mmCIF file of C-alpha atoms and ligand atoms in Angstrom:
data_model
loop_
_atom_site.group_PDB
_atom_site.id
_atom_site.type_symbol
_atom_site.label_atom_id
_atom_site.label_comp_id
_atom_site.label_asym_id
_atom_site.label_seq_id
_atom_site.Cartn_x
_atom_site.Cartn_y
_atom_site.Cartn_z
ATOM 1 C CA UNK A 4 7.342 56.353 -43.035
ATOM 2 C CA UNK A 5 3.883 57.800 -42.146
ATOM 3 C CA UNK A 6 1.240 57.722 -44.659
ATOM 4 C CA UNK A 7 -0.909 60.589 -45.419
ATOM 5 C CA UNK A 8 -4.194 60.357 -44.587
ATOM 6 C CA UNK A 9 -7.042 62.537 -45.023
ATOM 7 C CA UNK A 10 -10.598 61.717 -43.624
ATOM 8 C CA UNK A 11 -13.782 63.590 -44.146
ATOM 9 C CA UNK A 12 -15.796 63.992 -41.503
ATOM 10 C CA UNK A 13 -19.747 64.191 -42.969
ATOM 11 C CA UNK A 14 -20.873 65.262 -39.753
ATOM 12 C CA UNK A 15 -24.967 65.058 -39.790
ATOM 13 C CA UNK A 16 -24.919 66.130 -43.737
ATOM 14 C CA UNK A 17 -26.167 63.854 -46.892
ATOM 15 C CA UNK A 18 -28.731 61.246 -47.577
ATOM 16 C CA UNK A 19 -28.147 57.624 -48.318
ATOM 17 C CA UNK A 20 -28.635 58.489 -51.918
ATOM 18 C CA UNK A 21 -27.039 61.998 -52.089
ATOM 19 C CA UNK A 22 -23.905 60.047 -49.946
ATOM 20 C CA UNK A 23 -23.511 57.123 -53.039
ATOM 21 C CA UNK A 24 -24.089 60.130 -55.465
ATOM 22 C CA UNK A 25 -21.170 61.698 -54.102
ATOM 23 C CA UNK A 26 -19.591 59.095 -53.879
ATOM 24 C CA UNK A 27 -19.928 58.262 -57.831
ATOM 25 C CA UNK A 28 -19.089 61.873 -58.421
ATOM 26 C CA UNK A 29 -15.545 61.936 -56.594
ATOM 27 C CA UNK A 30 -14.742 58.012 -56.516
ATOM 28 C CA UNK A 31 -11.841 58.044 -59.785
ATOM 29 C CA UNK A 32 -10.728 61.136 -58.971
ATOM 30 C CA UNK A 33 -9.780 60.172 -55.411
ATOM 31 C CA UNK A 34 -8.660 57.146 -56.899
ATOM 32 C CA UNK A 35 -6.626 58.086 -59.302
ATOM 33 C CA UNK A 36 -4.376 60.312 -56.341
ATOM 34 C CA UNK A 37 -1.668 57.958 -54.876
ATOM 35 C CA UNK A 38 0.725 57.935 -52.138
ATOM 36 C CA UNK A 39 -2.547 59.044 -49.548
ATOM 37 C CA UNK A 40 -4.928 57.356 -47.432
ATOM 38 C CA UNK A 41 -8.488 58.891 -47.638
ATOM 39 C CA UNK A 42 -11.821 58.196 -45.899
ATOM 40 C CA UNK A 43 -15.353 59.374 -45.255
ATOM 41 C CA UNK A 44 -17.004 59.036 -41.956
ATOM 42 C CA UNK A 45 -20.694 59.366 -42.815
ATOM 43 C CA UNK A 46 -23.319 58.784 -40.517
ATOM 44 C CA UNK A 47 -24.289 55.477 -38.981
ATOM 45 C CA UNK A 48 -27.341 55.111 -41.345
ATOM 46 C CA UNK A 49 -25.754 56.204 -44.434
ATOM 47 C CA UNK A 50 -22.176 53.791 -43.962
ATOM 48 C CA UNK A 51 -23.667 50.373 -45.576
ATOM 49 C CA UNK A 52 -24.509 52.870 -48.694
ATOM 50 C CA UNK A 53 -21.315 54.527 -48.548
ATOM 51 C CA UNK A 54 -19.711 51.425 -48.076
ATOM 52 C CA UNK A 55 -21.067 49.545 -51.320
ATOM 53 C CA UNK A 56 -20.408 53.174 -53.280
ATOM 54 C CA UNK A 57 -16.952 53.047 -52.380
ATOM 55 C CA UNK A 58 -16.300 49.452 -53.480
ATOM 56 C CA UNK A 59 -13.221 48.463 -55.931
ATOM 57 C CA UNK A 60 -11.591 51.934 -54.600
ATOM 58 C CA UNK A 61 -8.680 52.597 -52.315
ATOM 59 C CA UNK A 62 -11.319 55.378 -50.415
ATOM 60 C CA UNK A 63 -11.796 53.857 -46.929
ATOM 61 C CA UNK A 64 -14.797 54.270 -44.378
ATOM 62 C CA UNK A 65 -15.405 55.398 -41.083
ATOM 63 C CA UNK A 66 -17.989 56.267 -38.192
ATOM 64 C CA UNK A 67 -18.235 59.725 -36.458
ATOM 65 C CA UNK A 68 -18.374 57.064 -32.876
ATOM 66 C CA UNK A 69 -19.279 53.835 -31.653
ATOM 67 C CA UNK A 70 -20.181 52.802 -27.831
ATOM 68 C CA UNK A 71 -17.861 50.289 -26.352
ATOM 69 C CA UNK A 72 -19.952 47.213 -25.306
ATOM 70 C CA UNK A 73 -20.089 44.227 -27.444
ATOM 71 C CA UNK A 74 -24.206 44.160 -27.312
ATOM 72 C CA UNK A 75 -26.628 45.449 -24.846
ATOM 73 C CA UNK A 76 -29.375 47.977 -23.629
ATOM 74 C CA UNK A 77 -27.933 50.774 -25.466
ATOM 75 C CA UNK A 78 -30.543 52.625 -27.032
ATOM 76 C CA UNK A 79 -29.397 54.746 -29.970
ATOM 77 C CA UNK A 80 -25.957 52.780 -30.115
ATOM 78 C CA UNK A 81 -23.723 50.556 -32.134
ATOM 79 C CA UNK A 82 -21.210 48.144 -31.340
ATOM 80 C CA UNK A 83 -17.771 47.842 -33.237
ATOM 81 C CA UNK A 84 -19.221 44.469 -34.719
ATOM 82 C CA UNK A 85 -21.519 46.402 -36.164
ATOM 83 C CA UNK A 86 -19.199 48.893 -37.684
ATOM 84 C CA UNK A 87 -16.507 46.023 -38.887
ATOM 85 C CA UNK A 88 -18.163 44.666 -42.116
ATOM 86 C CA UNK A 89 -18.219 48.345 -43.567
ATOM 87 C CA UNK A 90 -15.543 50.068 -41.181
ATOM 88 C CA UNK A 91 -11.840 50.689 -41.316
ATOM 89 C CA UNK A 92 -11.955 53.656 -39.172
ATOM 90 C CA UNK A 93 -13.865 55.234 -36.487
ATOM 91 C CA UNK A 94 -13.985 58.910 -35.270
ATOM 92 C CA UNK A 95 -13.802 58.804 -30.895
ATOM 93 C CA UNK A 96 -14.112 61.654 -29.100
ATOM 94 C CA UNK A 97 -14.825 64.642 -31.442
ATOM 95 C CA UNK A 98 -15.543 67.785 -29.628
ATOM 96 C CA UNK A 99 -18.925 67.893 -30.903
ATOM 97 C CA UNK A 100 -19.652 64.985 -29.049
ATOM 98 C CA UNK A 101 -18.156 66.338 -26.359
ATOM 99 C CA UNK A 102 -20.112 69.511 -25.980
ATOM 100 C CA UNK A 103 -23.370 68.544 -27.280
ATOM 101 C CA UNK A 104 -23.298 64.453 -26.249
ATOM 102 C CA UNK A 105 -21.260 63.915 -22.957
ATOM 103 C CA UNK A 106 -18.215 62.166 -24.249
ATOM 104 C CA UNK A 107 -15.870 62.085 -21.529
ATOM 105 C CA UNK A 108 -12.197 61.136 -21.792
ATOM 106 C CA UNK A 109 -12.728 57.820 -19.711
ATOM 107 C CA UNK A 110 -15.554 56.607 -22.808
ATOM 108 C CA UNK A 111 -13.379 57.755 -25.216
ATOM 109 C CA UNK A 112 -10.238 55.491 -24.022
ATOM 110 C CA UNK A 113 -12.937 52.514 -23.269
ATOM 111 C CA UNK A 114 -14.060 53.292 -27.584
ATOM 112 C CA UNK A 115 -10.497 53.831 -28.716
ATOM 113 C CA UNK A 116 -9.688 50.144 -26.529
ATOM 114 C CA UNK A 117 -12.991 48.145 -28.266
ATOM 115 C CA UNK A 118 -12.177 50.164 -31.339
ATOM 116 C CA UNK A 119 -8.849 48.458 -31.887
ATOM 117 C CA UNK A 120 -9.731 44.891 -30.344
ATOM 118 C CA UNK A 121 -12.055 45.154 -33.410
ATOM 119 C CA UNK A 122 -9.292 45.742 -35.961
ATOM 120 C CA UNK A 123 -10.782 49.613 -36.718
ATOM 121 C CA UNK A 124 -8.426 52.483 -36.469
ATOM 122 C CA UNK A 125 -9.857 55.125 -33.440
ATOM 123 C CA UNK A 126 -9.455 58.304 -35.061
ATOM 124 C CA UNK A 127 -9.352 60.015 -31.488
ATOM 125 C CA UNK A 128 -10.430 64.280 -31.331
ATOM 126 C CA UNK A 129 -8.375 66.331 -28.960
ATOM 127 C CA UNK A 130 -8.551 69.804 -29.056
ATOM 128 C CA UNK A 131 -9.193 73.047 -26.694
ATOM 129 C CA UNK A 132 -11.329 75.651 -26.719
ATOM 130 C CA UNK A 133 -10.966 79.561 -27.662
ATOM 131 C CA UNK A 134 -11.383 80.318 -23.585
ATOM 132 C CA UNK A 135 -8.565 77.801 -22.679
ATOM 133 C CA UNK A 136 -6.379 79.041 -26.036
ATOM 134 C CA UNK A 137 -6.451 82.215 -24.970
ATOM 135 C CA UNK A 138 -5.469 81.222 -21.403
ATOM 136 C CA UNK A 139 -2.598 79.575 -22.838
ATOM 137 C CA UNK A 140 -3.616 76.352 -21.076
ATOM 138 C CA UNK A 141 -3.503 74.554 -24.880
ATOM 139 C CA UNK A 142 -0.520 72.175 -24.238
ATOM 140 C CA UNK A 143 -1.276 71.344 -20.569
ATOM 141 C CA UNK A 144 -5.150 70.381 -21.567
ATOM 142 C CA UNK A 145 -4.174 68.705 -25.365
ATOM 143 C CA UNK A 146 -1.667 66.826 -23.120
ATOM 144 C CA UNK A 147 -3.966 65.409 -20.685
ATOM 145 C CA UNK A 148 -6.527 64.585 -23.375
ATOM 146 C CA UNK A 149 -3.946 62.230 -25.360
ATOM 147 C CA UNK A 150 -3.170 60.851 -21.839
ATOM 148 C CA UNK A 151 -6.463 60.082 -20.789
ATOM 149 C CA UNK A 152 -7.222 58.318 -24.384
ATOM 150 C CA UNK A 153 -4.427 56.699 -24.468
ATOM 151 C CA UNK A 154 -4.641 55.567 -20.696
ATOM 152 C CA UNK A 155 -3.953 50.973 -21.116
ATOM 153 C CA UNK A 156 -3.344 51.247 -24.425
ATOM 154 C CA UNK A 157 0.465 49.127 -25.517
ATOM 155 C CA UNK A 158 2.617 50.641 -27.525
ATOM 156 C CA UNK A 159 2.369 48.002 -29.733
ATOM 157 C CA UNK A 160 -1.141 49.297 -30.863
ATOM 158 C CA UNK A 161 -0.362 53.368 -30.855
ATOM 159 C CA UNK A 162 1.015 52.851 -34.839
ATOM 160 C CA UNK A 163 -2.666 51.671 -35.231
ATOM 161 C CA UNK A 164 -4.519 55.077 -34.218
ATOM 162 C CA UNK A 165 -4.979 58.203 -35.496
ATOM 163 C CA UNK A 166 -5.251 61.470 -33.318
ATOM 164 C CA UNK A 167 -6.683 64.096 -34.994
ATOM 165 C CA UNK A 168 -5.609 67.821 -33.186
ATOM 166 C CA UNK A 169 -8.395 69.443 -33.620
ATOM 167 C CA UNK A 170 -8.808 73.128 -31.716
ATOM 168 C CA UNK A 171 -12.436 73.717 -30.949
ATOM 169 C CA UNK A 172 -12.509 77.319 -32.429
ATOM 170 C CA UNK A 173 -11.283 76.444 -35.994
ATOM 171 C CA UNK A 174 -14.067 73.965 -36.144
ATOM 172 C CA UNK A 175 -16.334 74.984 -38.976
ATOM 173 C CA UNK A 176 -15.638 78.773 -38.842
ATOM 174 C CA UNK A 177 -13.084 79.467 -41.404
ATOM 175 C CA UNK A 178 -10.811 80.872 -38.629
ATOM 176 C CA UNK A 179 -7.996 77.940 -39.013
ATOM 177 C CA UNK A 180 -4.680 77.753 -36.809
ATOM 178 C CA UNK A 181 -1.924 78.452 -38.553
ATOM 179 C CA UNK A 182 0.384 75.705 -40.023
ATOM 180 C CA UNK A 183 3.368 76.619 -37.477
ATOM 181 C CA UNK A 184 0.996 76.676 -34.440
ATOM 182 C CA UNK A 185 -0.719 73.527 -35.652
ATOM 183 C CA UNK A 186 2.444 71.799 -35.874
ATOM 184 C CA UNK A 187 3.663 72.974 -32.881
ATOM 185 C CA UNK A 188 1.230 72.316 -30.618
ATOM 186 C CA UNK A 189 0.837 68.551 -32.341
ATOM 187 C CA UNK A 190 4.628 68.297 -31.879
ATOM 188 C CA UNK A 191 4.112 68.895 -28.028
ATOM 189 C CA UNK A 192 1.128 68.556 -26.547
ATOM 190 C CA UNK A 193 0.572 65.371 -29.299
ATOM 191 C CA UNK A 194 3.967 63.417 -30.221
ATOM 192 C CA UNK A 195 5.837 64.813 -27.584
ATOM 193 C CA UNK A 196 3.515 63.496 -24.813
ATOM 194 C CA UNK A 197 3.207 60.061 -26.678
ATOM 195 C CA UNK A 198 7.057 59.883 -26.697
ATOM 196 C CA UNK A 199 7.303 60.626 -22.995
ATOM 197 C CA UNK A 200 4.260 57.851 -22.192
ATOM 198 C CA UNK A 201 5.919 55.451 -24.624
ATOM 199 C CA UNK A 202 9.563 55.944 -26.258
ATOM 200 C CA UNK A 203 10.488 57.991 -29.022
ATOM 201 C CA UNK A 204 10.586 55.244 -31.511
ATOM 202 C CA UNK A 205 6.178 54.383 -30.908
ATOM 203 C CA UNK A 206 6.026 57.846 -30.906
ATOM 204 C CA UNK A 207 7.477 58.328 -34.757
ATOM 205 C CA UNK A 208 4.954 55.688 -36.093
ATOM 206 C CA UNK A 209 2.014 57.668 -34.645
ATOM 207 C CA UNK A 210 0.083 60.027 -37.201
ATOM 208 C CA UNK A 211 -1.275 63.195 -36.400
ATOM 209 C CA UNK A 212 -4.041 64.841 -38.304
ATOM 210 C CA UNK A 213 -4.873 68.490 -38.091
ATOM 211 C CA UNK A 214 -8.689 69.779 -38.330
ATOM 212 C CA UNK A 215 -10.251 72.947 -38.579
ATOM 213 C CA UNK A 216 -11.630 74.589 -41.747
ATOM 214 C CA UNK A 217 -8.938 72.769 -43.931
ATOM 215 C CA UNK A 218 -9.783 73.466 -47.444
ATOM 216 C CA UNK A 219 -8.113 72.869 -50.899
ATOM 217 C CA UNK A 220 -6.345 76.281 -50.544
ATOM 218 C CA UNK A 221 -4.416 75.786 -47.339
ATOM 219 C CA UNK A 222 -4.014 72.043 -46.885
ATOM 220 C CA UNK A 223 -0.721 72.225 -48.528
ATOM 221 C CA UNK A 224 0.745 74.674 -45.590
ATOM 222 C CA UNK A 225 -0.395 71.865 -42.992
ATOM 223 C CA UNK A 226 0.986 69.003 -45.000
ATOM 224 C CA UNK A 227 4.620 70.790 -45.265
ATOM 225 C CA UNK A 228 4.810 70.610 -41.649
ATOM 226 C CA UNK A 229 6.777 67.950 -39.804
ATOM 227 C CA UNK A 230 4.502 66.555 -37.433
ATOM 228 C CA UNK A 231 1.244 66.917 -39.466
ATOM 229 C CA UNK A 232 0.620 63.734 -41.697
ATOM 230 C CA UNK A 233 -2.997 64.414 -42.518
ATOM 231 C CA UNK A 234 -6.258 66.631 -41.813
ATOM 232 C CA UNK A 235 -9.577 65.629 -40.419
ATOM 233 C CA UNK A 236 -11.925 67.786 -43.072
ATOM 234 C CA UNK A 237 -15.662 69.043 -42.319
ATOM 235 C CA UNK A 238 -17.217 71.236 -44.480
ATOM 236 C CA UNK A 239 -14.508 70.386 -47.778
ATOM 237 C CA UNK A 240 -15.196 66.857 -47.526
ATOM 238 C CA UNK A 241 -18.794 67.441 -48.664
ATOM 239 C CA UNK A 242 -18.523 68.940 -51.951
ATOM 240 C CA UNK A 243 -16.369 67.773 -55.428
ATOM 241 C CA UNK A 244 -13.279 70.154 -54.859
ATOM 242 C CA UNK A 245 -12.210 67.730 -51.660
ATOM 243 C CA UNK A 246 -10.445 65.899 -54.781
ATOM 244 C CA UNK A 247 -8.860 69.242 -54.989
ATOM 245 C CA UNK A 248 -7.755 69.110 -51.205
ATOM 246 C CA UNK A 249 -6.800 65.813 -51.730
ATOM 247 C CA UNK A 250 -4.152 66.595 -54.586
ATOM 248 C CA UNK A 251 -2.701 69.344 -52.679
ATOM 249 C CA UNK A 252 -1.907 67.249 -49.615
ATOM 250 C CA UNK A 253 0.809 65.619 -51.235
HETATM 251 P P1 LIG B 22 -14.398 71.776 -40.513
HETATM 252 O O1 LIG B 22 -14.627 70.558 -39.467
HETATM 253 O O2 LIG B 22 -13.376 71.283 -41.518
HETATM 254 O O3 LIG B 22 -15.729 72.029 -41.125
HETATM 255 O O4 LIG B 22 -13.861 72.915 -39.720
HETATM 256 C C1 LIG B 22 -13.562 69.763 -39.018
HETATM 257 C C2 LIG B 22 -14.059 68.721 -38.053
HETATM 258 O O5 LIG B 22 -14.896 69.021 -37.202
HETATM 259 O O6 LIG B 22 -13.620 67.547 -38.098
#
């Protein structure tokens, strides 16, 4: 009932021209894979490009954020009607933007709100650190993260979001949670919560992404899981073998 999706996350990486490149490079290959939704979130700049690359192809595109006024004073910001005409997804909330940007919780529920007014999917970051890990505060803090982005949102709309369970210290370091912990931590501190906010039923429809050095090799061991339907992919999203990674997810 819940598609697979995968979404590569660009992060600051690739030109204009090195992102339609890319693009040309993987387009029939991630074409030709069925039965999976995939994506890339480049940056701002680079989307229009990616955008007309992508044309005539199932491969969707996203932004790594978006503020959550309609127009304004808002230096260095765009607005989701900016984002719509190349768009089908946006990333809210990733914990890079977090630490390094000052995304708080209450900006990411105002995005993920303007986000879906605007017809694009939030794909909304959650995710603790190796300090409160190792504290065993994961589930209590993951919790209250879905909470707070979630915070106004009907139920109606929670089939049209993503949330991506992302713990900080698999985030580009190779060091990846393991498939069981993944899924049980997105099982509880994800669907779980959801279910008790909602009803069991809104919380079925919802899909779940993991992310944190997923790479061709162990994307299969996230995808068996129950409550992962998809991965949120850095660094193997930027080169050819993400076709690879692709394949193996389903
Ligand atoms: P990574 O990044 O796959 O390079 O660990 C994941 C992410 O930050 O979305």
């Amino acid at each position: 009932m819940r598609t697979p999706f995968i979404a590569g996350n660009w992060k600051m990486n690739k030109t204009a021209a090195e992102s339609a490149a890319f693009v040309a490079e993987v387009k029939a290959g991630l074409d030709a894979i069925t039965g999976v939704d995939v994506a890339f979130c480049a940056p701002a700049i680079n989307i229009p490009a990616v955008a007309e690359a992508v044309a005539g192809s199932k491969i969707g595109v996203g932004a790594q954020n978006m503020y959550f006024a309609e127009s304004g004073a808002f230096t260095g910001e765009c607005a989701p009607n900016m984002l719509t005409p190349y768009c089908q997804y946006v990333i809210l909330g990733h914990s890079e933007r977090r630490a390094y940007f000052g995304e708080t919780d209450e900006g990411v529920n105002k995005k993920a709100k303007a986000a879906l007014a605007h017809g694009l999917t939030p794909i909304i970051c959650v995710g603790e650190t190796l300090e409160q890990n190792e504290a065993g505060e994961t589930n209590a803090f993951v919790s209250g993260q879905v909470k707070a982005a979630l915070d106004g949102i009907p139920a109606a709309q929670i089939a049209d979001l993503v949330i991506a369970y992302e713990p900080i210290w698999a985030i580009g370091t190779g060091k990846s949670a393991t498939a069981e912990d993944a899924d049980q931590i997105i099982g509880t501190a994800v669907r779980d919560t959801v279910a008790a906010l909602y009803d069991a039923d809104t919380a079925a429809k919802l899909r779940i992404q993991y992310g944190g050095s997923v790479k061709p090799h162990n994307i299969a061991a996230y995808m068996a899981m129950d409550n992962i339907d998809g991965a949120l992919v850095g660094g193997a999203s930027l080169q050819p073998s993400f076709i690879e990674l692709v394949q193996n997810a389903i």
